[in-house]
Amino acid sequence: RCQQEELRFLLTGGAALGSGLGQTKPFDWMQDRTWTEVQQLSKLSAFDDIAKLVGAGKSGWRDYYDAAEPQEMELPEECLQERLNQFQRLLLLRCFRPDKVLPAVQDLIV
């Protein structure tokens, strides 16, 4: 079961949560939109440490971003892989690869 604010984030990308936290994106390869949405996602209780985890410099985030099918991968942070449910992983996917949200939603439903 998803919380209302999580569903709202999936549908709007965090636009309803206001602007990002104003932190500089941690990687050159990361799009500005991606980092802004990660910061917005961190406003949700299940993701309060997500900006810090992504910004810590773990190389797995680039692999996740560049993957042909990131929705089928393990998350780069083990603590997130264990803690987030399948719906919450969609929110993270939406930040990094919005083009893969629809296939991931289809997998969730089927």
XYZ file of N, CA and C in Angstrom:
330
model
N 0.848 -1.187 0.000
C 0.000 0.000 0.000
C 0.886 1.241 0.000
N 0.555 2.194 -0.857
C 1.354 3.410 -0.950
C 0.694 4.546 -0.169
N 1.516 5.448 0.300
C 1.005 6.619 0.990
C 0.625 7.674 -0.043
N -0.276 8.564 0.353
C -0.776 9.576 -0.571
C 0.343 10.458 -1.132
N 1.277 10.883 -0.282
C 2.349 11.754 -0.778
C 3.285 11.007 -1.725
N 3.420 9.680 -1.552
C 4.239 8.891 -2.472
C 3.553 8.784 -3.826
N 2.254 8.573 -3.829
C 1.508 8.530 -5.082
C 1.585 9.876 -5.784
N 1.454 10.949 -5.035
C 1.544 12.294 -5.606
C 2.923 12.513 -6.243
N 3.977 12.031 -5.576
C 5.317 12.175 -6.153
C 5.425 11.392 -7.457
N 4.888 10.197 -7.488
C 4.953 9.395 -8.712
C 4.265 10.127 -9.864
N 3.143 10.758 -9.582
C 2.373 11.419 -10.626
C 2.933 12.774 -11.033
N 3.554 13.492 -10.103
C 3.988 14.861 -10.391
C 5.498 15.033 -10.423
N 6.248 14.071 -9.940
C 7.694 14.217 -9.869
C 8.131 15.140 -8.759
N 7.263 15.369 -7.819
C 7.622 16.211 -6.692
C 7.268 17.665 -6.877
N 6.631 18.023 -7.977
C 6.257 19.417 -8.206
C 5.383 19.944 -7.068
N 4.561 19.082 -6.499
C 3.683 19.494 -5.408
C 4.450 19.728 -4.110
N 5.705 19.268 -4.049
C 6.507 19.422 -2.838
C 7.350 20.692 -2.855
N 7.283 21.443 -3.932
C 8.081 22.663 -4.032
C 9.414 22.385 -4.702
N 10.312 23.354 -4.628
C 11.609 23.218 -5.280
C 12.537 22.321 -4.470
N 13.671 21.990 -5.051
C 14.666 21.154 -4.379
C 15.287 21.886 -3.206
N 16.304 21.314 -2.631
C 16.945 21.867 -1.446
C 18.057 22.846 -1.798
N 18.309 23.039 -3.084
C 19.304 24.000 -3.512
C 20.738 23.509 -3.443
N 20.936 22.232 -3.200
C 22.288 21.689 -3.148
C 22.802 21.480 -4.571
N 24.092 21.656 -4.752
C 24.725 21.424 -6.048
C 24.727 19.932 -6.350
N 24.423 19.585 -7.594
C 24.405 18.163 -7.948
C 25.794 17.574 -7.759
N 25.855 16.329 -7.290
C 27.145 15.740 -6.931
C 27.967 15.198 -8.095
N 27.359 14.990 -9.261
C 28.063 14.378 -10.387
C 27.792 15.160 -11.670
N 28.786 15.277 -12.518
C 28.608 15.952 -13.804
C 27.661 15.183 -14.726
N 27.664 13.861 -14.622
C 26.837 13.053 -15.516
C 25.347 13.158 -15.179
N 25.030 13.615 -13.999
C 23.647 13.663 -13.535
C 22.944 14.906 -14.097
N 21.761 14.710 -14.629
C 20.974 15.836 -15.126
C 20.486 16.681 -13.949
N 20.323 17.967 -14.181
C 19.816 18.859 -13.137
C 18.454 18.393 -12.643
N 17.588 17.977 -13.570
C 16.254 17.509 -13.210
C 16.321 16.307 -12.277
N 17.244 15.401 -12.538
C 17.402 14.217 -11.698
C 17.740 14.619 -10.270
N 18.712 15.494 -10.114
C 19.135 15.898 -8.779
C 18.037 16.680 -8.048
N 17.335 17.533 -8.777
C 16.233 18.281 -8.166
C 15.167 17.324 -7.651
N 14.839 16.303 -8.437
C 13.818 15.348 -8.003
C 14.312 14.484 -6.848
N 15.589 14.122 -6.830
C 16.141 13.380 -5.687
C 15.999 14.225 -4.418
N 16.308 15.506 -4.531
C 16.170 16.389 -3.369
C 14.708 16.512 -2.932
N 13.802 16.594 -3.888
C 12.384 16.661 -3.558
C 11.918 15.355 -2.914
N 12.414 14.243 -3.427
C 12.066 12.940 -2.869
C 12.508 12.840 -1.414
N 13.601 13.491 -1.081
C 14.110 13.426 0.298
C 13.169 14.084 1.303
N 12.172 14.794 0.832
C 11.174 15.397 1.722
C 10.157 14.374 2.227
N 10.116 13.207 1.595
C 9.219 12.132 2.041
C 9.928 11.311 3.103
N 9.192 10.884 4.113
C 9.810 10.236 5.277
C 10.620 8.990 4.932
N 10.172 8.192 4.000
C 10.893 6.959 3.655
C 12.214 7.251 2.933
N 12.382 8.495 2.479
C 13.543 8.860 1.666
C 14.348 9.998 2.284
N 14.230 10.211 3.571
C 14.852 11.384 4.187
C 16.373 11.425 4.035
N 17.005 10.295 3.776
C 18.462 10.259 3.607
C 18.904 10.039 2.159
N 17.971 10.100 1.212
C 18.287 9.728 -0.166
C 19.285 10.693 -0.817
N 19.152 11.995 -0.594
C 20.088 12.948 -1.194
C 21.500 12.706 -0.666
N 21.611 12.398 0.612
C 22.930 12.121 1.200
C 23.509 10.825 0.622
N 22.679 9.794 0.481
C 23.157 8.518 -0.055
C 23.595 8.655 -1.516
N 22.793 9.343 -2.304
C 23.141 9.530 -3.718
C 24.379 10.411 -3.836
N 24.437 11.456 -3.046
C 25.545 12.390 -3.118
C 26.861 11.884 -2.553
N 26.811 10.744 -1.854
C 28.028 10.209 -1.222
C 29.054 9.714 -2.238
N 28.654 9.597 -3.482
C 29.625 9.291 -4.515
C 29.757 7.833 -4.892
N 28.832 7.001 -4.486
C 28.908 5.599 -4.848
C 28.728 5.440 -6.360
N 29.607 4.704 -6.978
C 29.596 4.586 -8.436
C 28.382 3.838 -8.976
N 27.720 3.084 -8.159
C 26.576 2.316 -8.618
C 25.428 3.150 -9.136
N 25.351 4.414 -8.735
C 24.265 5.276 -9.214
C 24.424 5.568 -10.699
N 25.639 5.687 -11.157
C 25.868 5.917 -12.591
C 25.442 4.679 -13.376
N 25.776 3.499 -12.861
C 25.369 2.252 -13.516
C 23.843 2.146 -13.578
N 23.191 2.525 -12.486
C 21.724 2.503 -12.428
C 21.149 3.471 -13.469
N 21.709 4.649 -13.545
C 21.264 5.676 -14.480
C 21.458 5.243 -15.930
N 22.579 4.607 -16.224
C 22.927 4.220 -17.587
C 22.347 2.878 -18.033
N 21.800 2.108 -17.120
C 21.345 0.747 -17.433
C 20.203 0.749 -18.451
N 20.196 -0.279 -19.288
C 19.117 -0.439 -20.265
C 17.795 -0.752 -19.573
N 17.850 -1.482 -18.479
C 16.648 -1.873 -17.735
C 16.860 -1.646 -16.234
N 16.968 -0.405 -15.790
C 17.254 -0.151 -14.378
C 16.172 -0.674 -13.436
N 14.954 -0.787 -13.926
C 13.858 -1.283 -13.093
C 14.042 -2.748 -12.703
N 14.948 -3.438 -13.358
C 15.213 -4.843 -13.041
C 16.483 -5.026 -12.212
N 17.143 -3.916 -11.885
C 18.409 -3.979 -11.137
C 18.169 -3.857 -9.638
N 19.162 -4.320 -8.891
C 19.217 -4.020 -7.462
C 19.582 -2.545 -7.332
N 19.097 -1.896 -6.291
C 19.480 -0.507 -6.056
C 20.937 -0.441 -5.616
N 21.628 0.635 -5.944
C 23.052 0.746 -5.602
C 23.335 0.751 -4.101
N 22.381 1.124 -3.309
C 22.547 1.143 -1.855
C 21.783 -0.025 -1.243
N 22.496 -0.913 -0.583
C 21.872 -2.095 0.008
C 20.789 -1.717 1.012
N 21.026 -0.665 1.795
C 20.038 -0.267 2.796
C 18.723 0.138 2.136
N 18.779 0.750 0.954
C 17.553 1.104 0.234
C 16.892 -0.136 -0.344
N 17.683 -1.037 -0.862
C 17.152 -2.275 -1.433
C 16.352 -3.034 -0.386
N 16.833 -3.045 0.837
C 16.156 -3.770 1.921
C 14.961 -3.008 2.468
N 15.039 -1.702 2.494
C 14.052 -0.878 3.189
C 12.862 -0.478 2.329
N 13.089 -0.241 1.041
C 12.020 0.272 0.187
C 11.180 -0.850 -0.390
N 9.883 -0.617 -0.425
C 9.006 -1.587 -1.083
C 9.022 -1.336 -2.593
N 8.344 -2.163 -3.335
C 8.402 -2.085 -4.794
C 7.833 -0.757 -5.312
N 6.774 -0.269 -4.688
C 6.205 1.011 -5.109
C 7.188 2.152 -4.847
N 7.830 2.139 -3.697
C 8.792 3.194 -3.360
C 9.988 3.178 -4.308
N 10.358 2.014 -4.783
C 11.452 1.935 -5.765
C 11.061 2.621 -7.074
N 9.755 2.621 -7.382
C 9.276 3.345 -8.566
C 9.584 4.836 -8.458
N 9.480 5.375 -7.264
C 9.719 6.802 -7.063
C 11.182 7.142 -7.338
N 12.056 6.277 -6.880
C 13.475 6.475 -7.137
C 13.773 6.324 -8.632
N 13.150 5.349 -9.251
C 13.298 5.150 -10.689
C 12.811 6.386 -11.449
N 11.735 6.975 -10.984
C 11.189 8.172 -11.629
C 12.199 9.315 -11.613
N 12.962 9.425 -10.556
C 13.988 10.473 -10.479
C 15.091 10.254 -11.511
N 15.567 9.025 -11.599
C 16.717 8.723 -12.449
C 16.334 8.403 -13.888
N 15.259 7.656 -14.073
C 14.888 7.188 -15.410
C 13.375 7.209 -15.596
N 12.805 8.386 -15.763
C 11.342 8.464 -15.932
C 10.850 7.672 -17.143
N 11.717 7.435 -18.121
C 11.334 6.662 -19.297
C 11.067 5.194 -18.976
N 11.502 4.725 -17.816
C 11.324 3.325 -17.442
C 10.220 3.118 -16.400
N 9.524 4.190 -16.034
C 8.467 4.062 -15.024
C 7.304 3.233 -15.550
N 6.869 3.476 -16.771
C 5.729 2.726 -17.304
C 5.994 1.216 -17.337
N 7.132 0.749 -17.865
C 7.380 -0.702 -17.807
C 7.431 -1.227 -16.369
N 7.964 -0.431 -15.454
C 8.041 -0.856 -14.059
C 6.658 -0.929 -13.420
N 5.787 0.001 -13.764
C 4.408 -0.029 -13.261
C 3.694 -1.259 -13.813
N 3.913 -1.543 -15.075
C 3.303 -2.740 -15.673
C 3.763 -4.004 -14.966
N 5.051 -4.078 -14.617
C 5.570 -5.226 -13.878
C 4.945 -5.321 -12.495
N 4.732 -4.175 -11.872
C 4.126 -4.136 -10.541
C 2.691 -4.645 -10.564
N 1.963 -4.288 -11.599
C 0.550 -4.654 -11.693
C 0.366 -6.107 -12.111
N 1.190 -6.562 -13.037
C 1.020 -7.911 -13.596
C 1.554 -8.955 -12.686
